[in-house]
Amino acid sequence: MKFNPNTPIMLYAKESGAYVPGQGQTNTWALVESITKPETEEMPAEKASVFYCEWKGSFGDRAISAEAIGVKDSATIRTFYNPTVYEKLKTVQVVIVKNADSTAIVDGEPNKNNPNVYELWGCVDNVLEENQFMEFRVRRYEGL
């Protein structure tokens, strides 16, 4: 598969916290980080939180079909397989921040007014089950 990973993204996964009597369930959005270099006796582990992908906006028939079901902005993302990212996308709610925009998360919550905040739309595909590439679709995050 040939693609051009030139768009940085960050991912935030929704994590459920403890139940607080009188307040309900507490939720937080944690930055998804992947270990790039394991910890050694001399050095702590190195982690990556910015991932590069090919960002392909929807157009034509896809855009018209999405508009018909209320999706105003969507895209297809192709990126390298990362087991940490893949697992988060498969198991919990994740927001994807285009261009690694530092203003996308405000007071620990995704900013639904930020044009760079998206959410998974559908499912993530481990292309050909080869653990080499992932592909998934996203739509603009609208919050609750």
mmCIF file with all atom_site columns, C-alpha atoms in Angstrom:
data_model
loop_
_atom_site.group_PDB
_atom_site.id
_atom_site.type_symbol
_atom_site.label_atom_id
_atom_site.label_alt_id
_atom_site.label_comp_id
_atom_site.label_asym_id
_atom_site.label_entity_id
_atom_site.label_seq_id
_atom_site.pdbx_PDB_ins_code
_atom_site.Cartn_x
_atom_site.Cartn_y
_atom_site.Cartn_z
_atom_site.occupancy
_atom_site.B_iso_or_equiv
_atom_site.pdbx_formal_charge
_atom_site.auth_seq_id
_atom_site.auth_comp_id
_atom_site.auth_asym_id
_atom_site.auth_atom_id
_atom_site.pdbx_PDB_model_num
ATOM 1   C CA . MET A 1 1   ? 0.000   0.000  0.000  1.00 0.00 ? 1   MET A CA 1
ATOM 2   C CA . LYS A 1 2   ? 1.373   3.355  -0.965 1.00 0.00 ? 2   LYS A CA 1
ATOM 3   C CA . PHE A 1 3   ? 0.313   6.537  0.821  1.00 0.00 ? 3   PHE A CA 1
ATOM 4   C CA . ASN A 1 4   ? 1.733   9.859  1.948  1.00 0.00 ? 4   ASN A CA 1
ATOM 5   C CA . PRO A 1 5   ? 1.665   10.243 5.781  1.00 0.00 ? 5   PRO A CA 1
ATOM 6   C CA . ASN A 1 6   ? 2.017   14.023 5.981  1.00 0.00 ? 6   ASN A CA 1
ATOM 7   C CA . THR A 1 7   ? -0.671  14.977 8.528  1.00 0.00 ? 7   THR A CA 1
ATOM 8   C CA . PRO A 1 8   ? 0.096   14.829 12.265 1.00 0.00 ? 8   PRO A CA 1
ATOM 9   C CA . ILE A 1 9   ? -2.690  13.601 14.538 1.00 0.00 ? 9   ILE A CA 1
ATOM 10  C CA . MET A 1 10  ? -3.124  13.104 18.260 1.00 0.00 ? 10  MET A CA 1
ATOM 11  C CA . LEU A 1 11  ? -5.652  10.765 19.828 1.00 0.00 ? 11  LEU A CA 1
ATOM 12  C CA . TYR A 1 12  ? -7.496  11.038 23.129 1.00 0.00 ? 12  TYR A CA 1
ATOM 13  C CA . ALA A 1 13  ? -9.290  8.038  24.626 1.00 0.00 ? 13  ALA A CA 1
ATOM 14  C CA . LYS A 1 14  ? -12.234 8.342  26.975 1.00 0.00 ? 14  LYS A CA 1
ATOM 15  C CA . GLU A 1 15  ? -11.525 6.656  30.285 1.00 0.00 ? 15  GLU A CA 1
ATOM 16  C CA . SER A 1 16  ? -14.174 5.980  32.878 1.00 0.00 ? 16  SER A CA 1
ATOM 17  C CA . GLY A 1 17  ? -13.296 6.937  36.388 1.00 0.00 ? 17  GLY A CA 1
ATOM 18  C CA . ALA A 1 18  ? -14.854 6.116  39.702 1.00 0.00 ? 18  ALA A CA 1
ATOM 19  C CA . TYR A 1 19  ? -18.478 6.657  40.594 1.00 0.00 ? 19  TYR A CA 1
ATOM 20  C CA . VAL A 1 20  ? -18.852 9.700  42.834 1.00 0.00 ? 20  VAL A CA 1
ATOM 21  C CA . PRO A 1 21  ? -22.044 9.656  44.961 1.00 0.00 ? 21  PRO A CA 1
ATOM 22  C CA . GLY A 1 22  ? -24.215 12.643 44.116 1.00 0.00 ? 22  GLY A CA 1
ATOM 23  C CA . GLN A 1 23  ? -22.188 13.470 40.992 1.00 0.00 ? 23  GLN A CA 1
ATOM 24  C CA . GLY A 1 24  ? -22.234 10.268 38.946 1.00 0.00 ? 24  GLY A CA 1
ATOM 25  C CA . GLN A 1 25  ? -19.549 8.632  36.829 1.00 0.00 ? 25  GLN A CA 1
ATOM 26  C CA . THR A 1 26  ? -16.444 10.686 36.204 1.00 0.00 ? 26  THR A CA 1
ATOM 27  C CA . ASN A 1 27  ? -14.853 10.491 32.759 1.00 0.00 ? 27  ASN A CA 1
ATOM 28  C CA . THR A 1 28  ? -11.537 11.818 31.524 1.00 0.00 ? 28  THR A CA 1
ATOM 29  C CA . TRP A 1 29  ? -9.907  12.058 28.117 1.00 0.00 ? 29  TRP A CA 1
ATOM 30  C CA . ALA A 1 30  ? -6.362  10.686 28.198 1.00 0.00 ? 30  ALA A CA 1
ATOM 31  C CA . LEU A 1 31  ? -3.760  11.250 25.515 1.00 0.00 ? 31  LEU A CA 1
ATOM 32  C CA . VAL A 1 32  ? -2.963  7.997  23.680 1.00 0.00 ? 32  VAL A CA 1
ATOM 33  C CA . GLU A 1 33  ? 0.767   7.342  23.854 1.00 0.00 ? 33  GLU A CA 1
ATOM 34  C CA . SER A 1 34  ? 2.747   4.513  22.328 1.00 0.00 ? 34  SER A CA 1
ATOM 35  C CA . ILE A 1 35  ? 6.091   3.288  23.644 1.00 0.00 ? 35  ILE A CA 1
ATOM 36  C CA . THR A 1 36  ? 8.743   3.778  20.978 1.00 0.00 ? 36  THR A CA 1
ATOM 37  C CA . LYS A 1 37  ? 11.727  2.678  23.035 1.00 0.00 ? 37  LYS A CA 1
ATOM 38  C CA . PRO A 1 38  ? 11.410  0.410  26.091 1.00 0.00 ? 38  PRO A CA 1
ATOM 39  C CA . GLU A 1 39  ? 12.730  1.435  29.473 1.00 0.00 ? 39  GLU A CA 1
ATOM 40  C CA . THR A 1 40  ? 16.280  0.425  30.346 1.00 0.00 ? 40  THR A CA 1
ATOM 41  C CA . GLU A 1 41  ? 18.304  0.765  33.527 1.00 0.00 ? 41  GLU A CA 1
ATOM 42  C CA . GLU A 1 42  ? 19.947  3.901  32.145 1.00 0.00 ? 42  GLU A CA 1
ATOM 43  C CA . MET A 1 43  ? 17.032  5.551  30.354 1.00 0.00 ? 43  MET A CA 1
ATOM 44  C CA . PRO A 1 44  ? 13.281  5.877  30.907 1.00 0.00 ? 44  PRO A CA 1
ATOM 45  C CA . ALA A 1 45  ? 10.916  4.649  28.183 1.00 0.00 ? 45  ALA A CA 1
ATOM 46  C CA . GLU A 1 46  ? 10.356  6.961  25.214 1.00 0.00 ? 46  GLU A CA 1
ATOM 47  C CA . LYS A 1 47  ? 6.773   7.573  24.153 1.00 0.00 ? 47  LYS A CA 1
ATOM 48  C CA . ALA A 1 48  ? 5.128   9.028  21.060 1.00 0.00 ? 48  ALA A CA 1
ATOM 49  C CA . SER A 1 49  ? 1.837   10.898 21.173 1.00 0.00 ? 49  SER A CA 1
ATOM 50  C CA . VAL A 1 50  ? 1.849   12.392 17.673 1.00 0.00 ? 50  VAL A CA 1
ATOM 51  C CA . PHE A 1 51  ? 1.244   10.001 14.791 1.00 0.00 ? 51  PHE A CA 1
ATOM 52  C CA . TYR A 1 52  ? 1.459   10.735 11.077 1.00 0.00 ? 52  TYR A CA 1
ATOM 53  C CA . CYS A 1 53  ? -1.227  9.731  8.615  1.00 0.00 ? 53  CYS A CA 1
ATOM 54  C CA . GLU A 1 54  ? -2.648  10.400 5.195  1.00 0.00 ? 54  GLU A CA 1
ATOM 55  C CA . TRP A 1 55  ? -5.770  12.523 5.665  1.00 0.00 ? 55  TRP A CA 1
ATOM 56  C CA . LYS A 1 56  ? -8.190  12.252 2.760  1.00 0.00 ? 56  LYS A CA 1
ATOM 57  C CA . GLY A 1 57  ? -11.338 14.363 2.958  1.00 0.00 ? 57  GLY A CA 1
ATOM 58  C CA . SER A 1 58  ? -14.654 13.074 1.645  1.00 0.00 ? 58  SER A CA 1
ATOM 59  C CA . PHE A 1 59  ? -15.958 14.319 -1.670 1.00 0.00 ? 59  PHE A CA 1
ATOM 60  C CA . GLY A 1 60  ? -18.341 13.292 -4.433 1.00 0.00 ? 60  GLY A CA 1
ATOM 61  C CA . ASP A 1 61  ? -20.734 10.409 -3.745 1.00 0.00 ? 61  ASP A CA 1
ATOM 62  C CA . ARG A 1 62  ? -19.229 9.740  -0.310 1.00 0.00 ? 62  ARG A CA 1
ATOM 63  C CA . ALA A 1 63  ? -19.790 13.327 0.799  1.00 0.00 ? 63  ALA A CA 1
ATOM 64  C CA . ILE A 1 64  ? -23.357 13.308 -0.522 1.00 0.00 ? 64  ILE A CA 1
ATOM 65  C CA . SER A 1 65  ? -24.125 9.997  1.224  1.00 0.00 ? 65  SER A CA 1
ATOM 66  C CA . ALA A 1 66  ? -22.658 11.287 4.488  1.00 0.00 ? 66  ALA A CA 1
ATOM 67  C CA . GLU A 1 67  ? -24.628 14.530 4.220  1.00 0.00 ? 67  GLU A CA 1
ATOM 68  C CA . ALA A 1 68  ? -27.831 12.520 3.790  1.00 0.00 ? 68  ALA A CA 1
ATOM 69  C CA . ILE A 1 69  ? -27.350 10.998 7.268  1.00 0.00 ? 69  ILE A CA 1
ATOM 70  C CA . GLY A 1 70  ? -26.319 14.265 8.911  1.00 0.00 ? 70  GLY A CA 1
ATOM 71  C CA . VAL A 1 71  ? -22.525 14.065 8.719  1.00 0.00 ? 71  VAL A CA 1
ATOM 72  C CA . LYS A 1 72  ? -21.214 17.456 7.644  1.00 0.00 ? 72  LYS A CA 1
ATOM 73  C CA . ASP A 1 73  ? -17.486 16.733 7.563  1.00 0.00 ? 73  ASP A CA 1
ATOM 74  C CA . SER A 1 74  ? -15.722 13.379 7.230  1.00 0.00 ? 74  SER A CA 1
ATOM 75  C CA . ALA A 1 75  ? -12.408 11.932 6.114  1.00 0.00 ? 75  ALA A CA 1
ATOM 76  C CA . THR A 1 76  ? -10.549 8.673  5.590  1.00 0.00 ? 76  THR A CA 1
ATOM 77  C CA . ILE A 1 77  ? -7.303  8.133  7.485  1.00 0.00 ? 77  ILE A CA 1
ATOM 78  C CA . ARG A 1 78  ? -4.523  5.771  6.456  1.00 0.00 ? 78  ARG A CA 1
ATOM 79  C CA . THR A 1 79  ? -1.606  5.263  8.782  1.00 0.00 ? 79  THR A CA 1
ATOM 80  C CA . PHE A 1 80  ? 0.969   2.759  9.954  1.00 0.00 ? 80  PHE A CA 1
ATOM 81  C CA . TYR A 1 81  ? -0.229  -0.036 12.212 1.00 0.00 ? 81  TYR A CA 1
ATOM 82  C CA . ASN A 1 82  ? 0.287   0.682  15.882 1.00 0.00 ? 82  ASN A CA 1
ATOM 83  C CA . PRO A 1 83  ? -1.056  -1.932 18.334 1.00 0.00 ? 83  PRO A CA 1
ATOM 84  C CA . THR A 1 84  ? -1.731  0.649  21.063 1.00 0.00 ? 84  THR A CA 1
ATOM 85  C CA . VAL A 1 85  ? -3.705  2.937  18.761 1.00 0.00 ? 85  VAL A CA 1
ATOM 86  C CA . TYR A 1 86  ? -5.493  -0.005 17.132 1.00 0.00 ? 86  TYR A CA 1
ATOM 87  C CA . GLU A 1 87  ? -6.604  -1.375 20.509 1.00 0.00 ? 87  GLU A CA 1
ATOM 88  C CA . LYS A 1 88  ? -7.921  2.012  21.668 1.00 0.00 ? 88  LYS A CA 1
ATOM 89  C CA . LEU A 1 89  ? -9.849  2.547  18.429 1.00 0.00 ? 89  LEU A CA 1
ATOM 90  C CA . LYS A 1 90  ? -11.405 -0.924 18.766 1.00 0.00 ? 90  LYS A CA 1
ATOM 91  C CA . THR A 1 91  ? -12.389 -0.728 22.436 1.00 0.00 ? 91  THR A CA 1
ATOM 92  C CA . VAL A 1 92  ? -13.120 2.817  23.670 1.00 0.00 ? 92  VAL A CA 1
ATOM 93  C CA . GLN A 1 93  ? -14.397 6.155  22.412 1.00 0.00 ? 93  GLN A CA 1
ATOM 94  C CA . VAL A 1 94  ? -11.522 8.077  20.836 1.00 0.00 ? 94  VAL A CA 1
ATOM 95  C CA . VAL A 1 95  ? -11.265 11.587 19.428 1.00 0.00 ? 95  VAL A CA 1
ATOM 96  C CA . ILE A 1 96  ? -8.755  12.275 16.679 1.00 0.00 ? 96  ILE A CA 1
ATOM 97  C CA . VAL A 1 97  ? -7.135  15.700 16.609 1.00 0.00 ? 97  VAL A CA 1
ATOM 98  C CA . LYS A 1 98  ? -6.032  16.761 13.134 1.00 0.00 ? 98  LYS A CA 1
ATOM 99  C CA . ASN A 1 99  ? -2.761  18.695 12.873 1.00 0.00 ? 99  ASN A CA 1
ATOM 100 C CA . ALA A 1 100 ? -2.022  17.838 16.548 1.00 0.00 ? 100 ALA A CA 1
ATOM 101 C CA . ASP A 1 101 ? -3.913  21.019 17.483 1.00 0.00 ? 101 ASP A CA 1
ATOM 102 C CA . SER A 1 102 ? -3.075  21.930 21.095 1.00 0.00 ? 102 SER A CA 1
ATOM 103 C CA . THR A 1 103 ? -6.383  23.828 21.504 1.00 0.00 ? 103 THR A CA 1
ATOM 104 C CA . ALA A 1 104 ? -8.526  20.765 20.762 1.00 0.00 ? 104 ALA A CA 1
ATOM 105 C CA . ILE A 1 105 ? -8.864  19.693 24.394 1.00 0.00 ? 105 ILE A CA 1
ATOM 106 C CA . VAL A 1 106 ? -10.165 22.353 26.792 1.00 0.00 ? 106 VAL A CA 1
ATOM 107 C CA . ASP A 1 107 ? -10.446 21.665 30.527 1.00 0.00 ? 107 ASP A CA 1
ATOM 108 C CA . GLY A 1 108 ? -9.971  17.951 29.886 1.00 0.00 ? 108 GLY A CA 1
ATOM 109 C CA . GLU A 1 109 ? -12.821 17.727 27.325 1.00 0.00 ? 109 GLU A CA 1
ATOM 110 C CA . PRO A 1 110 ? -12.760 17.718 23.494 1.00 0.00 ? 110 PRO A CA 1
ATOM 111 C CA . ASN A 1 111 ? -13.721 21.129 22.114 1.00 0.00 ? 111 ASN A CA 1
ATOM 112 C CA . LYS A 1 112 ? -16.698 20.469 19.839 1.00 0.00 ? 112 LYS A CA 1
ATOM 113 C CA . ASN A 1 113 ? -16.275 23.932 18.287 1.00 0.00 ? 113 ASN A CA 1
ATOM 114 C CA . ASN A 1 114 ? -12.715 23.201 17.159 1.00 0.00 ? 114 ASN A CA 1
ATOM 115 C CA . PRO A 1 115 ? -12.652 22.250 13.437 1.00 0.00 ? 115 PRO A CA 1
ATOM 116 C CA . ASN A 1 116 ? -9.735  19.846 14.027 1.00 0.00 ? 116 ASN A CA 1
ATOM 117 C CA . VAL A 1 117 ? -11.562 17.489 16.415 1.00 0.00 ? 117 VAL A CA 1
ATOM 118 C CA . TYR A 1 118 ? -12.976 14.305 14.877 1.00 0.00 ? 118 TYR A CA 1
ATOM 119 C CA . GLU A 1 119 ? -14.330 10.993 16.144 1.00 0.00 ? 119 GLU A CA 1
ATOM 120 C CA . LEU A 1 120 ? -14.175 7.485  14.755 1.00 0.00 ? 120 LEU A CA 1
ATOM 121 C CA . TRP A 1 121 ? -16.978 6.830  12.265 1.00 0.00 ? 121 TRP A CA 1
ATOM 122 C CA . GLY A 1 122 ? -17.327 3.107  11.806 1.00 0.00 ? 122 GLY A CA 1
ATOM 123 C CA . CYS A 1 123 ? -14.492 0.753  12.653 1.00 0.00 ? 123 CYS A CA 1
ATOM 124 C CA . VAL A 1 124 ? -10.742 0.588  12.228 1.00 0.00 ? 124 VAL A CA 1
ATOM 125 C CA . ASP A 1 125 ? -9.354  -1.837 9.636  1.00 0.00 ? 125 ASP A CA 1
ATOM 126 C CA . ASN A 1 126 ? -6.054  -3.672 10.057 1.00 0.00 ? 126 ASN A CA 1
ATOM 127 C CA . VAL A 1 127 ? -5.433  -3.744 6.295  1.00 0.00 ? 127 VAL A CA 1
ATOM 128 C CA . LEU A 1 128 ? -5.213  -7.349 5.068  1.00 0.00 ? 128 LEU A CA 1
ATOM 129 C CA . GLU A 1 129 ? -4.570  -8.392 8.714  1.00 0.00 ? 129 GLU A CA 1
ATOM 130 C CA . GLU A 1 130 ? -0.851  -7.878 8.091  1.00 0.00 ? 130 GLU A CA 1
ATOM 131 C CA . ASN A 1 131 ? -0.205  -5.513 11.040 1.00 0.00 ? 131 ASN A CA 1
ATOM 132 C CA . GLN A 1 132 ? 1.390   -3.038 8.635  1.00 0.00 ? 132 GLN A CA 1
ATOM 133 C CA . PHE A 1 133 ? -1.290  -0.397 7.976  1.00 0.00 ? 133 PHE A CA 1
ATOM 134 C CA . MET A 1 134 ? -4.585  0.808  9.431  1.00 0.00 ? 134 MET A CA 1
ATOM 135 C CA . GLU A 1 135 ? -7.446  2.594  7.754  1.00 0.00 ? 135 GLU A CA 1
ATOM 136 C CA . PHE A 1 136 ? -10.502 4.197  9.314  1.00 0.00 ? 136 PHE A CA 1
ATOM 137 C CA . ARG A 1 137 ? -13.063 6.906  8.707  1.00 0.00 ? 137 ARG A CA 1
ATOM 138 C CA . VAL A 1 138 ? -13.713 9.875  10.948 1.00 0.00 ? 138 VAL A CA 1
ATOM 139 C CA . ARG A 1 139 ? -16.392 12.519 11.217 1.00 0.00 ? 139 ARG A CA 1
ATOM 140 C CA . ARG A 1 140 ? -16.466 15.902 12.909 1.00 0.00 ? 140 ARG A CA 1
ATOM 141 C CA . TYR A 1 141 ? -16.855 15.565 16.687 1.00 0.00 ? 141 TYR A CA 1
ATOM 142 C CA . GLU A 1 142 ? -20.145 17.009 17.888 1.00 0.00 ? 142 GLU A CA 1
ATOM 143 C CA . GLY A 1 143 ? -20.035 16.059 21.574 1.00 0.00 ? 143 GLY A CA 1
ATOM 144 C CA . LEU A 1 144 ? -23.112 15.263 23.600 1.00 0.00 ? 144 LEU A CA 1
#
